[in-house]
Coordinates of C-alpha atoms and ligand atoms in Angstrom, one line a residue:
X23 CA -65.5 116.1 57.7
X24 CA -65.8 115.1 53.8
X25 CA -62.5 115.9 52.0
X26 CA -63.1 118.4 49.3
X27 CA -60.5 116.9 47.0
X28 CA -62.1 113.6 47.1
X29 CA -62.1 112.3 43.4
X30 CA -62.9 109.2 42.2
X31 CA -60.3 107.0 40.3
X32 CA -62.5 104.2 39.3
X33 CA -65.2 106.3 38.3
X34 CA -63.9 106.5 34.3
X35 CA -62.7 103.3 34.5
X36 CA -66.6 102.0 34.8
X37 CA -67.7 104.4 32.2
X38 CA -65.0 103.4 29.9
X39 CA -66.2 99.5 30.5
X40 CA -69.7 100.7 28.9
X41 CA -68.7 100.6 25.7
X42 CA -71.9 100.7 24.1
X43 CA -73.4 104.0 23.9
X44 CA -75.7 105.8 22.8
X45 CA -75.2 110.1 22.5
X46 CA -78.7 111.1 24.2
X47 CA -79.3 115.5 25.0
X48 CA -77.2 115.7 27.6
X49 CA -78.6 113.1 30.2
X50 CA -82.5 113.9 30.1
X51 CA -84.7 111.1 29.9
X52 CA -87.0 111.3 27.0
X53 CA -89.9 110.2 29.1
X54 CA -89.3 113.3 30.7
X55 CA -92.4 114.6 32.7
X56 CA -93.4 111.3 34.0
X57 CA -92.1 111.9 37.8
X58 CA -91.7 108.7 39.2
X59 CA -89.7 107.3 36.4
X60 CA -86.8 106.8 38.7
X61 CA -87.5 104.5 41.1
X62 CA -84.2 103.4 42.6
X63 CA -86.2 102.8 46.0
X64 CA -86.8 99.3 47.6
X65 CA -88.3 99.5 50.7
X66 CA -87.7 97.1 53.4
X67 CA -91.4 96.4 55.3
X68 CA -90.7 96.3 59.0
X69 CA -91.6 98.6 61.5
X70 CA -90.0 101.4 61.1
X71 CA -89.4 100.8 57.4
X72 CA -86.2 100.5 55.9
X73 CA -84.8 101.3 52.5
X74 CA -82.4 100.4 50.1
X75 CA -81.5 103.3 47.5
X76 CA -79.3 102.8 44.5
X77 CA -76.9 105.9 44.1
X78 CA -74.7 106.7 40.9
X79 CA -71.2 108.0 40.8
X80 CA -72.1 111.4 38.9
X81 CA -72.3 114.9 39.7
X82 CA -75.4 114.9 41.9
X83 CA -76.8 117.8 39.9
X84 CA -77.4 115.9 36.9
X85 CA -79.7 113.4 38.9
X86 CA -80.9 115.2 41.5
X87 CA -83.9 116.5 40.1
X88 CA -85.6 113.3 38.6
X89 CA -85.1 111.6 41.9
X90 CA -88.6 111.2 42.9
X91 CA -89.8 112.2 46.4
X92 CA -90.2 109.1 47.8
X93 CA -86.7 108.6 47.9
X94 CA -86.1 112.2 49.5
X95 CA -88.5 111.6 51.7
X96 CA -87.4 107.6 52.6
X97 CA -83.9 109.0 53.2
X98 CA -85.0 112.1 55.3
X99 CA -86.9 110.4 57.7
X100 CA -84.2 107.3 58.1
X101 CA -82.2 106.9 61.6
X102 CA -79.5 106.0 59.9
X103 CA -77.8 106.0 56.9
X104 CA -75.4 103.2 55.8
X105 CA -72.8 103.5 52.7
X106 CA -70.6 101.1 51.0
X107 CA -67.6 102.7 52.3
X108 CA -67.7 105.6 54.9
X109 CA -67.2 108.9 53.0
X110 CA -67.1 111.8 55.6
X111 CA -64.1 109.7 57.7
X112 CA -60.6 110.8 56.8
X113 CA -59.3 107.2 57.8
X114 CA -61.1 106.1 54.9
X115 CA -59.0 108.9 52.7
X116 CA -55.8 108.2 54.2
X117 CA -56.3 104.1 54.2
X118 CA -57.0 104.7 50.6
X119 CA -53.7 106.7 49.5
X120 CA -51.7 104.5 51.8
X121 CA -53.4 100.8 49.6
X122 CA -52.4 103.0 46.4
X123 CA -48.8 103.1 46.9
X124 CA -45.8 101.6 46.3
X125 CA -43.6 99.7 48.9
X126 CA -41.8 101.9 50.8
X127 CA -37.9 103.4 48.1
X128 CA -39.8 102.0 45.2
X129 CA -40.9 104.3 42.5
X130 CA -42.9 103.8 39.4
X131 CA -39.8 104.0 37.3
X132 CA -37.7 101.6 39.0
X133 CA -40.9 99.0 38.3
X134 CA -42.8 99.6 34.9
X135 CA -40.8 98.5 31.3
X136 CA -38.9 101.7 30.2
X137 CA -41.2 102.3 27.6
X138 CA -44.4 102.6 29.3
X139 CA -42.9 104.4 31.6
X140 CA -41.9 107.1 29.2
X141 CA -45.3 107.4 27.6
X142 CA -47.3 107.5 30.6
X143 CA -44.9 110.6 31.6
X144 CA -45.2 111.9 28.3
X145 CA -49.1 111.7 28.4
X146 CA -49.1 113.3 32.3
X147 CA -46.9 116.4 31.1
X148 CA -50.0 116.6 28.0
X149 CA -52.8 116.0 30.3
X150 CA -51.3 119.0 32.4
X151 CA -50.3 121.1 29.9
X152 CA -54.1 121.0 28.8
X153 CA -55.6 121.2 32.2
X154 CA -56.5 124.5 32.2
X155 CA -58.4 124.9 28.7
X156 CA -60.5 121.7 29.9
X157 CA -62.1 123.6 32.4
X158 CA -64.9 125.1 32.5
X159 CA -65.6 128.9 33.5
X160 CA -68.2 127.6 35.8
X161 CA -65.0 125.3 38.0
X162 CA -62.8 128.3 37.4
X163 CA -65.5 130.8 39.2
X164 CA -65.4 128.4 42.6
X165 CA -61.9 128.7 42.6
X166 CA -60.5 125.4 41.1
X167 CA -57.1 126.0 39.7
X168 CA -55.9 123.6 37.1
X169 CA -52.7 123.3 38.5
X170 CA -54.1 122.2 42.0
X171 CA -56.9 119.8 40.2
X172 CA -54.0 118.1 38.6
X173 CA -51.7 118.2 41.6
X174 CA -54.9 116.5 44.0
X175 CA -55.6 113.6 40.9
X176 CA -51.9 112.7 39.7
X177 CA -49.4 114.8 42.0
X178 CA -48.0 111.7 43.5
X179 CA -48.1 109.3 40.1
X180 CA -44.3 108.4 40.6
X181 CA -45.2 106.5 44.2
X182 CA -48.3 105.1 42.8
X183 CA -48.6 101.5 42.1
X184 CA -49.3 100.8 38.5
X185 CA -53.1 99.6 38.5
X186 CA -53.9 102.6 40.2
X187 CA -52.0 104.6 37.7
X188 CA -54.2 103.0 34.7
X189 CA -56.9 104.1 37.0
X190 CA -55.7 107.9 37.2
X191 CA -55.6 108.1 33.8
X192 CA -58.1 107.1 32.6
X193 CA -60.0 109.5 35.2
X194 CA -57.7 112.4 33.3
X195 CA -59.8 113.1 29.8
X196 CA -61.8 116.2 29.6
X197 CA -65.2 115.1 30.0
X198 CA -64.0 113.8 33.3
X199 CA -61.9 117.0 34.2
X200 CA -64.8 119.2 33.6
X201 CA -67.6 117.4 35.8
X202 CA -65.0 117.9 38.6
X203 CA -65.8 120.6 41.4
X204 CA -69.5 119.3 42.4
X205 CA -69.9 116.2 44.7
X206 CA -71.3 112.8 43.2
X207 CA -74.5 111.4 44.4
X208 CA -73.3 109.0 47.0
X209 CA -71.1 112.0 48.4
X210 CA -73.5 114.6 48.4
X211 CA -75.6 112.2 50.4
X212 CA -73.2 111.5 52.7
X213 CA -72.9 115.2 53.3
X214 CA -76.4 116.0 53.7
X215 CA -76.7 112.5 56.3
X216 CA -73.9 114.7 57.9
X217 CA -75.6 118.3 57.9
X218 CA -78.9 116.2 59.0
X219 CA -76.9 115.0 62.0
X220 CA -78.0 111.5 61.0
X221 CA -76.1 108.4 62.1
X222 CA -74.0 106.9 59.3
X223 CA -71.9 103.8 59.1
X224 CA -69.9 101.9 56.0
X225 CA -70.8 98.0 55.2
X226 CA -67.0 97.8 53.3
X227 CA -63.8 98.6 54.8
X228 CA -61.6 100.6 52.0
X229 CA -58.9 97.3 52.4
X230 CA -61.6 95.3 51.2
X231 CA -62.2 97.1 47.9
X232 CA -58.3 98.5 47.6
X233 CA -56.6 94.9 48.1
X234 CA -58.2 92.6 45.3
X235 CA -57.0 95.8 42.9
X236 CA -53.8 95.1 44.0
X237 CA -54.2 91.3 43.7
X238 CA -54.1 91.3 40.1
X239 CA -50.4 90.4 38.4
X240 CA -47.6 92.4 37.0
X241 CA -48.2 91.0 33.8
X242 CA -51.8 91.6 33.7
X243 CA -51.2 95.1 35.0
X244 CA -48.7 95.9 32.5
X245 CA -51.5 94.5 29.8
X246 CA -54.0 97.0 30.9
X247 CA -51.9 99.8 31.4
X248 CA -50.6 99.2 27.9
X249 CA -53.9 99.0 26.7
X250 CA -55.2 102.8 28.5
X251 CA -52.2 104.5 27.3
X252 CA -52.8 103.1 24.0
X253 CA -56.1 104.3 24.2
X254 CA -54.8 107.7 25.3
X255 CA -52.5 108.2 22.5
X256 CA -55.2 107.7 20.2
X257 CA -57.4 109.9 21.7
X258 CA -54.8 113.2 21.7
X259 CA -53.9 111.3 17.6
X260 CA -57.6 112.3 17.0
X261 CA -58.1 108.9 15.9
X262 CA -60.0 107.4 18.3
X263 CA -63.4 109.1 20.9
X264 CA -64.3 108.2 24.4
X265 CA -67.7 107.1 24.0
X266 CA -69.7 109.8 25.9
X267 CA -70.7 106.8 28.2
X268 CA -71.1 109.3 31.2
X269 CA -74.2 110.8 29.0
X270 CA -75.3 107.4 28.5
X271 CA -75.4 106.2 32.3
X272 CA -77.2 109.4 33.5
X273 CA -80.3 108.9 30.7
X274 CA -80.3 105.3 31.9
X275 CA -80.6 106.6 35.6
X276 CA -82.8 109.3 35.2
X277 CA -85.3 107.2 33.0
X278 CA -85.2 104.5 36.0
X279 CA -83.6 102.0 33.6
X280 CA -82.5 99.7 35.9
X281 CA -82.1 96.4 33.6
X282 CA -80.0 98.7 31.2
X283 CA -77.7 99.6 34.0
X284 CA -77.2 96.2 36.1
X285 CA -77.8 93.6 33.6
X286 CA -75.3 94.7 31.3
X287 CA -73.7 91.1 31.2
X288 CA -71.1 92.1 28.8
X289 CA -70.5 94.6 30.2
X290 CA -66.3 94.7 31.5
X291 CA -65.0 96.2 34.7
X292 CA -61.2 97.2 33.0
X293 CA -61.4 99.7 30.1
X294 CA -62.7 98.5 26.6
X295 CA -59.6 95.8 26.6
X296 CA -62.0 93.5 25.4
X297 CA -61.4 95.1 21.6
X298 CA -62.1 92.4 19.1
X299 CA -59.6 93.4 16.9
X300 CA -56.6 92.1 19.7
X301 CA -54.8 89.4 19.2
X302 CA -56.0 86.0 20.7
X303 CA -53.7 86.1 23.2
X304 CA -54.0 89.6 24.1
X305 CA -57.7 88.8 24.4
X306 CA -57.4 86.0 26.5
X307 CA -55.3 87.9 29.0
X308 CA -58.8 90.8 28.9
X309 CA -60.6 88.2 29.8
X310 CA -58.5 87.3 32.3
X311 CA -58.7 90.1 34.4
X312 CA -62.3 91.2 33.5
X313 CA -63.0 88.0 35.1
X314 CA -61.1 88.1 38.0
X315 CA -62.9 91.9 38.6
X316 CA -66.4 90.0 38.6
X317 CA -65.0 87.4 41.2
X318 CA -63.6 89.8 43.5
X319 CA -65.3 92.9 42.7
X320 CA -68.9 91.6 42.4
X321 CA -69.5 88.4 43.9
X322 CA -67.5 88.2 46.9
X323 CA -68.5 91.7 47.3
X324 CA -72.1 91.3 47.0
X325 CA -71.7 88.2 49.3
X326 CA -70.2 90.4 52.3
X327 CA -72.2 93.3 51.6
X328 CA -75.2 91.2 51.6
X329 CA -74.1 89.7 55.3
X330 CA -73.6 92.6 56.9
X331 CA -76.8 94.2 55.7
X332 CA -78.4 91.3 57.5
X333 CA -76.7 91.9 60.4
X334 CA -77.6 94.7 60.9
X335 CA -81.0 94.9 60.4
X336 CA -81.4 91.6 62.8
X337 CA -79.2 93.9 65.7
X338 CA -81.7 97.1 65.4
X339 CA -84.7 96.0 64.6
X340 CA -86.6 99.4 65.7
X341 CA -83.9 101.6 63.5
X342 CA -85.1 102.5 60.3
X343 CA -81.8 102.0 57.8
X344 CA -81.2 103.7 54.4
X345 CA -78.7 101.6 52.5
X346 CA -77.5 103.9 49.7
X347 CA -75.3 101.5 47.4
X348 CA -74.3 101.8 44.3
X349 CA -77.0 101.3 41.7
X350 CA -75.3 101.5 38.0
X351 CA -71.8 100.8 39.4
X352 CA -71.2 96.8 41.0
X353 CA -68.0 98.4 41.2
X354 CA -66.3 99.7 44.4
X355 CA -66.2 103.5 44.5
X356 CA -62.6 104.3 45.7
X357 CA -63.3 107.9 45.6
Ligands
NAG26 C1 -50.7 86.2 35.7 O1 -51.9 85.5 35.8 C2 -52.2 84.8 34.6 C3 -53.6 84.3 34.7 O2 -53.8 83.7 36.0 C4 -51.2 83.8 34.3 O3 -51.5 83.1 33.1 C5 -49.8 84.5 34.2 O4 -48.8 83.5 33.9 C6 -49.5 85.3 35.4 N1 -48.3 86.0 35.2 C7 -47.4 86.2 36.1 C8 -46.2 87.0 35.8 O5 -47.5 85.7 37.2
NAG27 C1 -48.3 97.3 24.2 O1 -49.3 96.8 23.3 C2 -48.9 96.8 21.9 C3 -50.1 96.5 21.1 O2 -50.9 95.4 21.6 C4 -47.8 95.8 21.8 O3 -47.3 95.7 20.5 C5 -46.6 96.2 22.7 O4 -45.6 95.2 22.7 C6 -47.1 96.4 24.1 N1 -46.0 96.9 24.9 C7 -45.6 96.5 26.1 C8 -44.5 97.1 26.8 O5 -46.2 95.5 26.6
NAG28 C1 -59.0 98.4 18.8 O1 -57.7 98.0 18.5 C2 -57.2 98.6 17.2 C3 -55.8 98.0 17.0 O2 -55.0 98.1 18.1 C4 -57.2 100.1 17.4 O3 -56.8 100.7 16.1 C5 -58.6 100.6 17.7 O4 -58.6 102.0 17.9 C6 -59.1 99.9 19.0 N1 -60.5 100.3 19.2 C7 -60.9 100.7 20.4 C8 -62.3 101.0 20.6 O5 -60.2 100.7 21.4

């Protein structure tokens, strides 16, 4: 069963990393017409075949169309369909919100510096008190209430340990509110590998992506919680804009634009910490933890990933697999 209130935390935190942007019309590529531009599709020649398909963390209705068919097609007539993390099993949900929390009698307030924890309270009671004019007619006409949409993302903040608070709020701005409601890519294909009664299986076990989250310091954490409420209150001053890096990642996608995506070395896994205007030693300490993302997050990652893919393949050599990993994202997808 796929949980309908499955959100993603780490999703904005990605799309904040891509700080440079550009403000395309609302996702199209402008090559549009040409229908193989995407090509996220590596095909593995054995017999059967099997496939490797690069998803993106974004309502699957803004991609969905400029996938080409070969992909469709690949992925319908697969035996079975792997994931990073297995989407449609509630272990996975409730392995997840158990990782996120606090010891057991701690709360948030007993932990941060009294005066983070005030502004992150004070930006929650904003963020719901502005819930319902962020969204849309369209969410409101399924039936998503702002008051349950806020309740499923930050009901629990006060048990939540910190880093994943600086995760849930920086998935609370508008342009994240309002693409709520319709599954992401990777989701929607784990539902449709469900309703096509295919076999599905998970290369990552949600410890493996939750734990080195929770590895980083208190110091560091407090730094980049800092940092996104920071960013926050200069958002509501007026004085700063999210770059509309959603925008951004969907043209990329759509257009097939896979150098753009993956090979966007400077590209941080925190939020835009890495402002050149911060002091040297507030830098450093960006640095820091971007680094210790790409070590845990990345490379180890892509290490065991890549192992088990092997395995795999060498176990069932007359299954045909479609791998559907993360294309844009080298970032675990708690969500
Ligand atoms: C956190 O880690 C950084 C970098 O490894 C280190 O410089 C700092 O002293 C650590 N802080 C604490 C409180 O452990
Ligand atoms: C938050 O960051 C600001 C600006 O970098 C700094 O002046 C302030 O001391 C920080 N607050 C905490 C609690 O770390
Ligand atoms: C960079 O930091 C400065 C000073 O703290 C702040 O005014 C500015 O809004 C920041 N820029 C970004 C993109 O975060």
């Amino acid at each position: 069963m796929v949980h309908p209130g499955w959100v993603c935390l780490l999703h904005s935190l990605l799309l904040l990393a891509r700080a440079r942007q550009s403000r395309g019309p609302a996702g199209a590529c402008p090559l549009q017409g040409k229908s193989d531009l995407n090509s996220f599709l590596w095909t593995i020649k054995r017999d059967p075949p099997s496939y490797f398909f690069g998803t993106i963390h974004v309502p699957y209705t803004r991609v969905w169309d400029f996938i080409p068919e070969n992909s469709k097609k690949a992925f319908q007539q697969s035996h079975v369909v792997y994931f990073e993390l297995d989407l449609t099993d509630p272990y996975t949900i409730s392995a997840l919100t158990s990782c996120q929390l606090l010891p057991q009698g701690e709360n948030l307030q007993d932990v941060l510096p009294r005066d983070i924890y005030r502004r992150l309270k004070q930006h929650l009671e904003y963020v719901k008190l502005m819930m319902p004019s962020w969204m849309t007619p369209d969410q409101r006409g399924k039936g998503l209430y702002a008051d349950y949409l806020f309740n499923a993302i930050a009901g629990n903040w006060e048990r939540k340990r910190p880093v994943w608070v600086m995760l849930m709020v920086n998935s609370l701005t508008e342009v994240d509110i309002k693409s709520r409601g319709v599954p992401v890519l990777d989701l929607y294909l784990a539902q449709e590998a469900e309703r096509l009664r295919k076999q599905t299986g998970a290369v990552e076990k949600v410890e493996e992506q939750c734990h080195p989250l929770n590895g980083l310091n208190f110091s560091q954490v407090i730094f980049a919680l800092n940092q996104t409420l920071l960013q926050q209150e200069s958002l509501r001053a007026g004085s700063f804009q999210i770059p509309y890096t959603t925008e951004d990642l969907i043209k990329h996608y759509n257009c097939g634009d896979l150098s753009s995506i993956i090979f966007n070395h400077d590209t941080s896994q925190v939020p835009n910490f890495i402002n050149a205007t911060l002091p040297a030693h507030e830098r450093i300490t960006a640095q820091e933890i971007d680094s210790y993302f790409r070590q845990e997050l990345i490379y180890k990652r892509n290490e065991r990933m890549g192992r088990r893919v092997k395995d795999l393949l060498e176990e069932y050599p007359d299954k045909s697999f479609f791998f559907a990993f993360g294309a844009a994202e080298n970032f675990p997808k708690l969500c």
